[in-house]
mmCIF file of C-alpha atoms in Angstrom:
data_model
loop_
_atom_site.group_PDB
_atom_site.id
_atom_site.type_symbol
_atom_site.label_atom_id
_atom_site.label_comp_id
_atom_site.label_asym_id
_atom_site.label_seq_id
_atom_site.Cartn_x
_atom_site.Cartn_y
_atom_site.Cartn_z
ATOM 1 C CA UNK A 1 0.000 0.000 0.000
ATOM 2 C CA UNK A 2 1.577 2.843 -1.217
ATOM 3 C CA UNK A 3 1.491 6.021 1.163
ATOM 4 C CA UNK A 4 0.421 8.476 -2.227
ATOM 5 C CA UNK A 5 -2.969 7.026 -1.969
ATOM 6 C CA UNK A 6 -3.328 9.059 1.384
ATOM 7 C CA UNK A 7 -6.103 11.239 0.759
ATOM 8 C CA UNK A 8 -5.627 15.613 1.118
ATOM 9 C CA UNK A 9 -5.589 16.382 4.729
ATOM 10 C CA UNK A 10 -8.876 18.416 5.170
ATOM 11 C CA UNK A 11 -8.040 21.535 7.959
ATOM 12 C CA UNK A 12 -9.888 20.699 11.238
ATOM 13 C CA UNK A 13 -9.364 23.482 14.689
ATOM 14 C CA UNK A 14 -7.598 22.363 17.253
ATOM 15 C CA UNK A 15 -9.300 22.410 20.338
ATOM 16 C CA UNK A 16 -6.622 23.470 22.530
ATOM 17 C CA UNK A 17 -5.163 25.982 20.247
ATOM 18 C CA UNK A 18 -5.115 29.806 21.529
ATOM 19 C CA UNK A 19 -6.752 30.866 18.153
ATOM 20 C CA UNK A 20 -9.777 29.071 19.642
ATOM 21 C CA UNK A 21 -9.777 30.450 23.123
ATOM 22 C CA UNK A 22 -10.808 33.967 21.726
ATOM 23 C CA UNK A 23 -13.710 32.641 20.588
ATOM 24 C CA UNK A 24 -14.761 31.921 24.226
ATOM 25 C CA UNK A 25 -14.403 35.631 24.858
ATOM 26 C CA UNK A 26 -16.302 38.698 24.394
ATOM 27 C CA UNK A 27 -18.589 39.512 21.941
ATOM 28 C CA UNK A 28 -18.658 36.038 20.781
ATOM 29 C CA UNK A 29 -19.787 34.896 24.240
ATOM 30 C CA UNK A 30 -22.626 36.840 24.686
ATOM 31 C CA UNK A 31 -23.912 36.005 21.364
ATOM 32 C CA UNK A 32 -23.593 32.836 21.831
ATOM 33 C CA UNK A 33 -26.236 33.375 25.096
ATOM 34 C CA UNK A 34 -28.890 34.785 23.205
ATOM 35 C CA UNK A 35 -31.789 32.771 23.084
ATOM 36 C CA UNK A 36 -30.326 30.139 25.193
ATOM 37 C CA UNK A 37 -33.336 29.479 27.890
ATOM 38 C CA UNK A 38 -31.990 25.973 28.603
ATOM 39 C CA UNK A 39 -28.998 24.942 30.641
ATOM 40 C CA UNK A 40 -26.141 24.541 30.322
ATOM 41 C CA UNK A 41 -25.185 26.924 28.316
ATOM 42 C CA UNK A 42 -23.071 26.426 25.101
ATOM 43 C CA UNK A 43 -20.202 28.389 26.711
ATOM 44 C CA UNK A 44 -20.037 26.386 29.632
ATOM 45 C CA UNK A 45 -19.786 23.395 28.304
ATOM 46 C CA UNK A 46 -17.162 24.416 25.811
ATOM 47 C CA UNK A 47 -14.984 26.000 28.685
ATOM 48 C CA UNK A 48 -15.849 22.456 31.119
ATOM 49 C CA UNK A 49 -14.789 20.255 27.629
ATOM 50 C CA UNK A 50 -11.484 22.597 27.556
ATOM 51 C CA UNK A 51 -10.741 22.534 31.119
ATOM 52 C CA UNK A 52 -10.818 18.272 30.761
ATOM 53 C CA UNK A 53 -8.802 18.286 28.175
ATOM 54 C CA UNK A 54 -6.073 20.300 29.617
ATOM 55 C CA UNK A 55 -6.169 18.374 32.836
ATOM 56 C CA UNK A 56 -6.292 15.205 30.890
ATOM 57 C CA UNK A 57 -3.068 16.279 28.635
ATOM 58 C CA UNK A 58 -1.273 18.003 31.349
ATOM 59 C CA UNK A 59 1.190 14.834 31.492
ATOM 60 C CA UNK A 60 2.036 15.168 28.030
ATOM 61 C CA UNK A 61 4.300 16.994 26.201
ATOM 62 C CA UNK A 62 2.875 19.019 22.529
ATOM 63 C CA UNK A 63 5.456 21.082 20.733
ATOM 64 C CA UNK A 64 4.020 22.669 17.187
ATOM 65 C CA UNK A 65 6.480 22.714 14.726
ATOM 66 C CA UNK A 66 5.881 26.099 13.625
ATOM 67 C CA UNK A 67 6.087 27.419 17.625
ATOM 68 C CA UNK A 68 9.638 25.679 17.619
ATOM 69 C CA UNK A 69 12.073 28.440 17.310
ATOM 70 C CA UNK A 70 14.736 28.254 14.559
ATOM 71 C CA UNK A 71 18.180 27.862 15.534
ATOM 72 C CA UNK A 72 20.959 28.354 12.558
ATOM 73 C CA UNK A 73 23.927 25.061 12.552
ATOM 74 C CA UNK A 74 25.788 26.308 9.564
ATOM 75 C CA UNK A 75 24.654 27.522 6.067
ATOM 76 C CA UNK A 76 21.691 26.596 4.823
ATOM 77 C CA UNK A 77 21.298 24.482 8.069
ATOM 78 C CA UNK A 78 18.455 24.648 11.017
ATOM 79 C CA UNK A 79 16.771 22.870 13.362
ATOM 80 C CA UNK A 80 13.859 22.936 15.762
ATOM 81 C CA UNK A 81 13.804 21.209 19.092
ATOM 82 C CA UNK A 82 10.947 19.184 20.051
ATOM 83 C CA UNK A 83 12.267 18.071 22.741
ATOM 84 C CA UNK A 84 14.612 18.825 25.621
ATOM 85 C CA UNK A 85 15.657 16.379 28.472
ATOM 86 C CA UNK A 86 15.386 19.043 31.676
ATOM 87 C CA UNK A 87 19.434 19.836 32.552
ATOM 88 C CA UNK A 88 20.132 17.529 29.533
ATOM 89 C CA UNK A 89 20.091 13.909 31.730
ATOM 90 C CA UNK A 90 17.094 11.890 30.454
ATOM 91 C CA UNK A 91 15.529 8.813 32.556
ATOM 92 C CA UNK A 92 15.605 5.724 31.092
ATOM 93 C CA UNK A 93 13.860 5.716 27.899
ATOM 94 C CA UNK A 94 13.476 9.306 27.699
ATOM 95 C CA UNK A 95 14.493 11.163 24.837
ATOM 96 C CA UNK A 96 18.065 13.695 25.805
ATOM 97 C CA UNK A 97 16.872 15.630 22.479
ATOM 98 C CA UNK A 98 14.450 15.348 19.803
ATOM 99 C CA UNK A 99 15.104 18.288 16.588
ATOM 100 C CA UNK A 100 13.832 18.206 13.214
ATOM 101 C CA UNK A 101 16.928 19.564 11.064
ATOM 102 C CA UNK A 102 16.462 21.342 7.591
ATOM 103 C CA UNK A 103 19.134 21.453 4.844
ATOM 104 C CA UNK A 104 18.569 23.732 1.263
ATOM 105 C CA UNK A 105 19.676 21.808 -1.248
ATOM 106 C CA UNK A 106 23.489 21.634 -1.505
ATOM 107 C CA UNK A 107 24.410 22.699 2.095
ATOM 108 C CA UNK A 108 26.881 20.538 4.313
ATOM 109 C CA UNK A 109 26.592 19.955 7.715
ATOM 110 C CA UNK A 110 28.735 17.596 10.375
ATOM 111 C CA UNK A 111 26.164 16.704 13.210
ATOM 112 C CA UNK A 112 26.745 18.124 16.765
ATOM 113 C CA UNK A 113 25.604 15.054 18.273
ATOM 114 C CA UNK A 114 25.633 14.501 22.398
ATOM 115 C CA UNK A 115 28.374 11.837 23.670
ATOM 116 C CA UNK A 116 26.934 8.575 24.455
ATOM 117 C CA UNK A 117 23.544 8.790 22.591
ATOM 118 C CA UNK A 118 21.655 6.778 20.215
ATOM 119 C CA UNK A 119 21.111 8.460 17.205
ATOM 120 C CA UNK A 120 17.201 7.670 14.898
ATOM 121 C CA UNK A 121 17.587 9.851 11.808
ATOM 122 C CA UNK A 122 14.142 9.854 9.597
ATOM 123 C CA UNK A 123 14.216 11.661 6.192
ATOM 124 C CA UNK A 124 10.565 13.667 6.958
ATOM 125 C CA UNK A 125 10.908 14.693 2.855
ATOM 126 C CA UNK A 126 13.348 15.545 0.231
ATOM 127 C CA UNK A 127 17.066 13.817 0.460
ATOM 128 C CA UNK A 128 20.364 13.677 1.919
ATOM 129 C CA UNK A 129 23.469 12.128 1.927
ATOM 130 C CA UNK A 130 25.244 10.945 5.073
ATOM 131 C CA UNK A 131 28.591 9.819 3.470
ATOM 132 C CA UNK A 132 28.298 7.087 0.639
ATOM 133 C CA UNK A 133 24.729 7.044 1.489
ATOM 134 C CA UNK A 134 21.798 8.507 0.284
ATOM 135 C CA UNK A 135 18.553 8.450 1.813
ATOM 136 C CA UNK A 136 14.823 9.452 0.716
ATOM 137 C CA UNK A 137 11.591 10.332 2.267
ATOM 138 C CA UNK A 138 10.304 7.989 4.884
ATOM 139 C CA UNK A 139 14.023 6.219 5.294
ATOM 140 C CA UNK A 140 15.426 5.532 8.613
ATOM 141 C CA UNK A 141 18.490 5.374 9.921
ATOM 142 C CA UNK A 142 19.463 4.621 13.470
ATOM 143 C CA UNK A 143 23.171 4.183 14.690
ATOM 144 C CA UNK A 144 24.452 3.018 17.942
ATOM 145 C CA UNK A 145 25.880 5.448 20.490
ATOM 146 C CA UNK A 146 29.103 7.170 19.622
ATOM 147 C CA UNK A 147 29.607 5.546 16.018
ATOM 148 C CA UNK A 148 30.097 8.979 14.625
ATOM 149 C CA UNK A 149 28.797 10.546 11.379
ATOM 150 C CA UNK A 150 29.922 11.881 8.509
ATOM 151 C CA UNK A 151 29.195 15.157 7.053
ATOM 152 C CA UNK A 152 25.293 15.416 5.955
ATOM 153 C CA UNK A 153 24.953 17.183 2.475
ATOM 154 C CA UNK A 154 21.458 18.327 1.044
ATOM 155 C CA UNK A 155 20.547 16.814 -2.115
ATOM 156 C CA UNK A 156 17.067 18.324 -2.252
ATOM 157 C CA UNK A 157 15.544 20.412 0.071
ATOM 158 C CA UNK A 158 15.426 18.011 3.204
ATOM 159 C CA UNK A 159 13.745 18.186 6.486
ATOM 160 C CA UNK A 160 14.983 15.258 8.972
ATOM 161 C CA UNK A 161 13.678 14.206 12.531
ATOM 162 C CA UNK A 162 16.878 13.230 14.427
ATOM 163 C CA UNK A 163 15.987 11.448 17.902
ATOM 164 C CA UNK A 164 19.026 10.989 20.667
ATOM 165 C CA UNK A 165 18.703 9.083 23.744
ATOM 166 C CA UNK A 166 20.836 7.113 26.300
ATOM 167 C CA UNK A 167 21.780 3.878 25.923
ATOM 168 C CA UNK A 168 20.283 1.318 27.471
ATOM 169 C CA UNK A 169 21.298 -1.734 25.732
ATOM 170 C CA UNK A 170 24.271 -2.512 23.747
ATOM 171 C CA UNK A 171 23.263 -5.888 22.218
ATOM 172 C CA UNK A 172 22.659 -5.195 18.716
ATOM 173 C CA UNK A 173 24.053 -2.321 18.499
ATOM 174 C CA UNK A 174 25.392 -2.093 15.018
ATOM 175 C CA UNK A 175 23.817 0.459 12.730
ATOM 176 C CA UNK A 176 20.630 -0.154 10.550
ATOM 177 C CA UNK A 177 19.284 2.044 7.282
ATOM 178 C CA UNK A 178 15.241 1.030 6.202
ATOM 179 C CA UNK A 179 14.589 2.435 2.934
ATOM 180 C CA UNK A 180 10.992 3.243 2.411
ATOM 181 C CA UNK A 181 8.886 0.172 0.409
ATOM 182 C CA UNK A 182 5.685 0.715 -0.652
ATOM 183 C CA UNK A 183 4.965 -3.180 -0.296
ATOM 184 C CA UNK A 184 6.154 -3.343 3.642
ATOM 185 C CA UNK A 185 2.898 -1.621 5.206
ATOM 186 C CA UNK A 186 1.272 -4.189 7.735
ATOM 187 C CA UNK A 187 -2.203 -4.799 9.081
ATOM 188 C CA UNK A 188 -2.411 -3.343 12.250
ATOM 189 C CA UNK A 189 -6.005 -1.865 12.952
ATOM 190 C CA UNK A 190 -9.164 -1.505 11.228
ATOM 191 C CA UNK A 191 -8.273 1.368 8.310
ATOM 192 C CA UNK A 192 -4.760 1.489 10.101
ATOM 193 C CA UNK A 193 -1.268 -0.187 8.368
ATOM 194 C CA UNK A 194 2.243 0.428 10.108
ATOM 195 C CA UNK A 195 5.775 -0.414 9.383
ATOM 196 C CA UNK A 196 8.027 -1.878 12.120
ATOM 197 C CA UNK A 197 11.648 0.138 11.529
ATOM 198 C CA UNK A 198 13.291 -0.961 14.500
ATOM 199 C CA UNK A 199 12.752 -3.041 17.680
ATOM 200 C CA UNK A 200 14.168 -4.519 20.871
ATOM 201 C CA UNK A 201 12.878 -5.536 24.546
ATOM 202 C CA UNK A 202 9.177 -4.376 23.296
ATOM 203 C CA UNK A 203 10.591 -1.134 22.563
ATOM 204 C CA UNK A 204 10.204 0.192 18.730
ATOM 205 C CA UNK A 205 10.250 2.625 16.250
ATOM 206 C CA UNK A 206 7.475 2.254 14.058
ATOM 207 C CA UNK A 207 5.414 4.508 11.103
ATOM 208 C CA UNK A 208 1.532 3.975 11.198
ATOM 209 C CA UNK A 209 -0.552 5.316 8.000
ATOM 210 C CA UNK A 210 -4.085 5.904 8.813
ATOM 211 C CA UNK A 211 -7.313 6.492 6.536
ATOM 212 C CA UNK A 212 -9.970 8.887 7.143
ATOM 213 C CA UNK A 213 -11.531 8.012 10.086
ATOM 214 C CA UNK A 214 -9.724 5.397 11.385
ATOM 215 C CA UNK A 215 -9.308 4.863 15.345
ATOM 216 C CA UNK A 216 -7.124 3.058 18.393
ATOM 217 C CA UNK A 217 -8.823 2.877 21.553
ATOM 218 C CA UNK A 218 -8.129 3.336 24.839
ATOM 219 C CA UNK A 219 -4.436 2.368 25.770
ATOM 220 C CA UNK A 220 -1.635 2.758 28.116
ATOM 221 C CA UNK A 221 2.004 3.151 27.670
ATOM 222 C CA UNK A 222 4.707 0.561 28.781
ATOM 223 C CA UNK A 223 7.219 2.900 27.168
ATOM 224 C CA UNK A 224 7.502 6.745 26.761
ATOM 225 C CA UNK A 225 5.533 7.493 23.276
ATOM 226 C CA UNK A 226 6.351 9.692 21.152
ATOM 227 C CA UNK A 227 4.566 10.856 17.961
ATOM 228 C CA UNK A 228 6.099 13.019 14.943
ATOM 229 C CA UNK A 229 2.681 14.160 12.585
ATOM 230 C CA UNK A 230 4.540 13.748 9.185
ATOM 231 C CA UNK A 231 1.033 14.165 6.817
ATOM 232 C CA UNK A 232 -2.103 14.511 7.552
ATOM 233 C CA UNK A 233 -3.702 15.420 10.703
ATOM 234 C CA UNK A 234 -4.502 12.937 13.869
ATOM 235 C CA UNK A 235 -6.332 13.827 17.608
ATOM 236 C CA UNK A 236 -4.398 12.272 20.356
ATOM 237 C CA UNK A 237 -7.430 12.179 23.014
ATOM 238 C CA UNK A 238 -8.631 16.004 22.178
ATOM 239 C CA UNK A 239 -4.937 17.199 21.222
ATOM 240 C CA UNK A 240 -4.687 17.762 17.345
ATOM 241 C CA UNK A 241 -1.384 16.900 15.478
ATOM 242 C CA UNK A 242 -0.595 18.701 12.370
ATOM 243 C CA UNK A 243 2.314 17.947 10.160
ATOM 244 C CA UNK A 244 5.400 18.412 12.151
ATOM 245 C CA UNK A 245 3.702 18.663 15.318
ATOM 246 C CA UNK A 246 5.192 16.285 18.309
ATOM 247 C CA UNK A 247 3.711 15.023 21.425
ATOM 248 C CA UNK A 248 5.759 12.965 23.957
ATOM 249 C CA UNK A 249 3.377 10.692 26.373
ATOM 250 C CA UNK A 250 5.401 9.254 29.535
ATOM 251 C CA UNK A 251 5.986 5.680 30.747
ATOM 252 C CA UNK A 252 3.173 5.026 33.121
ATOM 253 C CA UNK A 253 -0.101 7.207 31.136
ATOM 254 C CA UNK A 254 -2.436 6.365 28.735
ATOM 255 C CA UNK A 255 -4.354 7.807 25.912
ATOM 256 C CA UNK A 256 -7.859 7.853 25.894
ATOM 257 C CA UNK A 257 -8.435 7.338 22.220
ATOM 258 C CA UNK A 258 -6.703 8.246 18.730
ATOM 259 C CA UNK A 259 -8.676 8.783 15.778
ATOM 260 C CA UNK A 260 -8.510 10.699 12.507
ATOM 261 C CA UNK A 261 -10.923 12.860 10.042
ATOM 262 C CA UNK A 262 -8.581 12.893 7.518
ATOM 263 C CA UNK A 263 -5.880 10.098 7.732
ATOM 264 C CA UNK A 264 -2.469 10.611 8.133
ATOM 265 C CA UNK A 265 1.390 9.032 8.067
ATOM 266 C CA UNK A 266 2.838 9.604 11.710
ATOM 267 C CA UNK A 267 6.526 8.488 13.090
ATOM 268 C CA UNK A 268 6.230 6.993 16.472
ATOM 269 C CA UNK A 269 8.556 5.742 18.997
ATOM 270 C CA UNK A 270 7.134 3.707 21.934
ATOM 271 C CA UNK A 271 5.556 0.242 22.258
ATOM 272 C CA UNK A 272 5.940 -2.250 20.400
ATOM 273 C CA UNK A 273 2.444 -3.798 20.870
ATOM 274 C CA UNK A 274 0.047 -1.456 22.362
ATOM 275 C CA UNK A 275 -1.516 -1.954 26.001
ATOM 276 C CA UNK A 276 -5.062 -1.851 24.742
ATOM 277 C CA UNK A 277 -7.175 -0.965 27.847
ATOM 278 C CA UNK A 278 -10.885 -1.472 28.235
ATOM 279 C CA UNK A 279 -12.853 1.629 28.576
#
């Protein structure tokens, strides 16, 4: 199943997003009163739906893409962090630093990668090549703690998602490149195919592609999860995920539900097998 038969994203507000705060505010909320003889009252149940949503994502971390601030590597180099371990020590299975690095076409950069980290490298679109190797959209690359790199040059235009974390086993720790195949999407959940890129002690790294309308239920995480919108658009509980947008869920909480209006392709990094939980 080839990922080009996803279908146009079709825009959808984000429930949490400021934009839609001011509509809880004045004169929209009087307007909203008028004629309203029956309780409750739409604005009260918006604000009580908003105020559960918040409490329910409080444990999670959402970064938008376009909120991440720029931060210039070298020419025609950038990257946005996602994600920042506090003081730079992350817990066991915790990301040290998540960044999604752009390269213009043509420019050269040698990663500034932390000591003693495992590197993921995903090609989000365009290409690059690291060394004698070149790598396209949807290709992964992971390589074991302190292997080093060699200089990244910019084919096309390239955006890549670049994941570091501690290590926390060596055994098989020699590097791995998936290229992307068209013919290596799996069955996974009704209207829901993934792709297993990488895996160990239940642990993964993993791309889902969804179809309009296509759900998980309820279901708790046995590893931190962490989800990188690459197309499309996807509610995590009542948290909307654009393209680029990230969300980290801790060890230990759960998601109430995932579903799409759209579809979408998403990266993820978590469990292997999902603890489904009964509502």
């Amino acid at each position: 199943m080839s990922t080009d038969q996803l279908p146009p994203p079709r825009p959808a507000p984000d429930p949490l997003d400021d934009e839609c705060l001011d509509l809880l505010a004045e004169p929209f909320a009087s307007a909203w009163q008028v004629g309203a003889a029956r309780p409750p009252i739409l604005r009260e149940r918006v604000l009580e739906r908003v105020t559960r949503s918040a409490r329910a994502s409080s444990a999670f971390v959402t970064v938008r893409c376009l909120h991440a601030v720029p931060l210039r590597l070298a020419a025609g180099v950038e990257a946005r962090t996602l994600y920042d371990a506090r003081g730079g020590v992350a817990r066991p299975g915790e990301p040290a630093r998540v960044r999604i690095v752009e390269l213009a076409a043509g420019a050269r950069w040698l990663p500034d990668l932390l000591p003693g980290m495992v590197c993921e490298w995903l090609v989000m679109d365009g290409a690059v090549r690291f060394g004698d190797l070149l790598l396209r959209a949807r290709d992964f690359h992971r390589l074991p703690a302190d292997a080093g790199l060699p200089e990244l040059h910019g084919i096309d235009r390239a955006r890549l998602y670049l994941r570091e974390a501690p290590v926390v086993d060596t055994a098989g720790a020699a590097a791995l490149t998936v290229h992307d195949d068209p013919a290596r999407w799996d069955d996974f959940a009704p209207g829901i195919k993934r792709r297993v890129l990488w895996s160990r002690g239940g642990e993964a790294a993993l791309l889902y592609h969804a179809l309009p309308d296509a759900q998980v239920p309820r279901h708790g995480h046995g590893h931190d999860e962490e989800c990188l919108m690459l197309d499309g658009e996807v509610f995590l509980d009542d948290v909307l995920l654009r393209a680029g947008d990230y969300q980290l869920a801790p060890a230990g909480t759960q998601h109430g539900g995932v579903s799409t209006d759209t579809g979408g392709l998403l990266f993820a990094h978590g469990d292997l097998d999902l603890d489904i939980r009964a509502e």
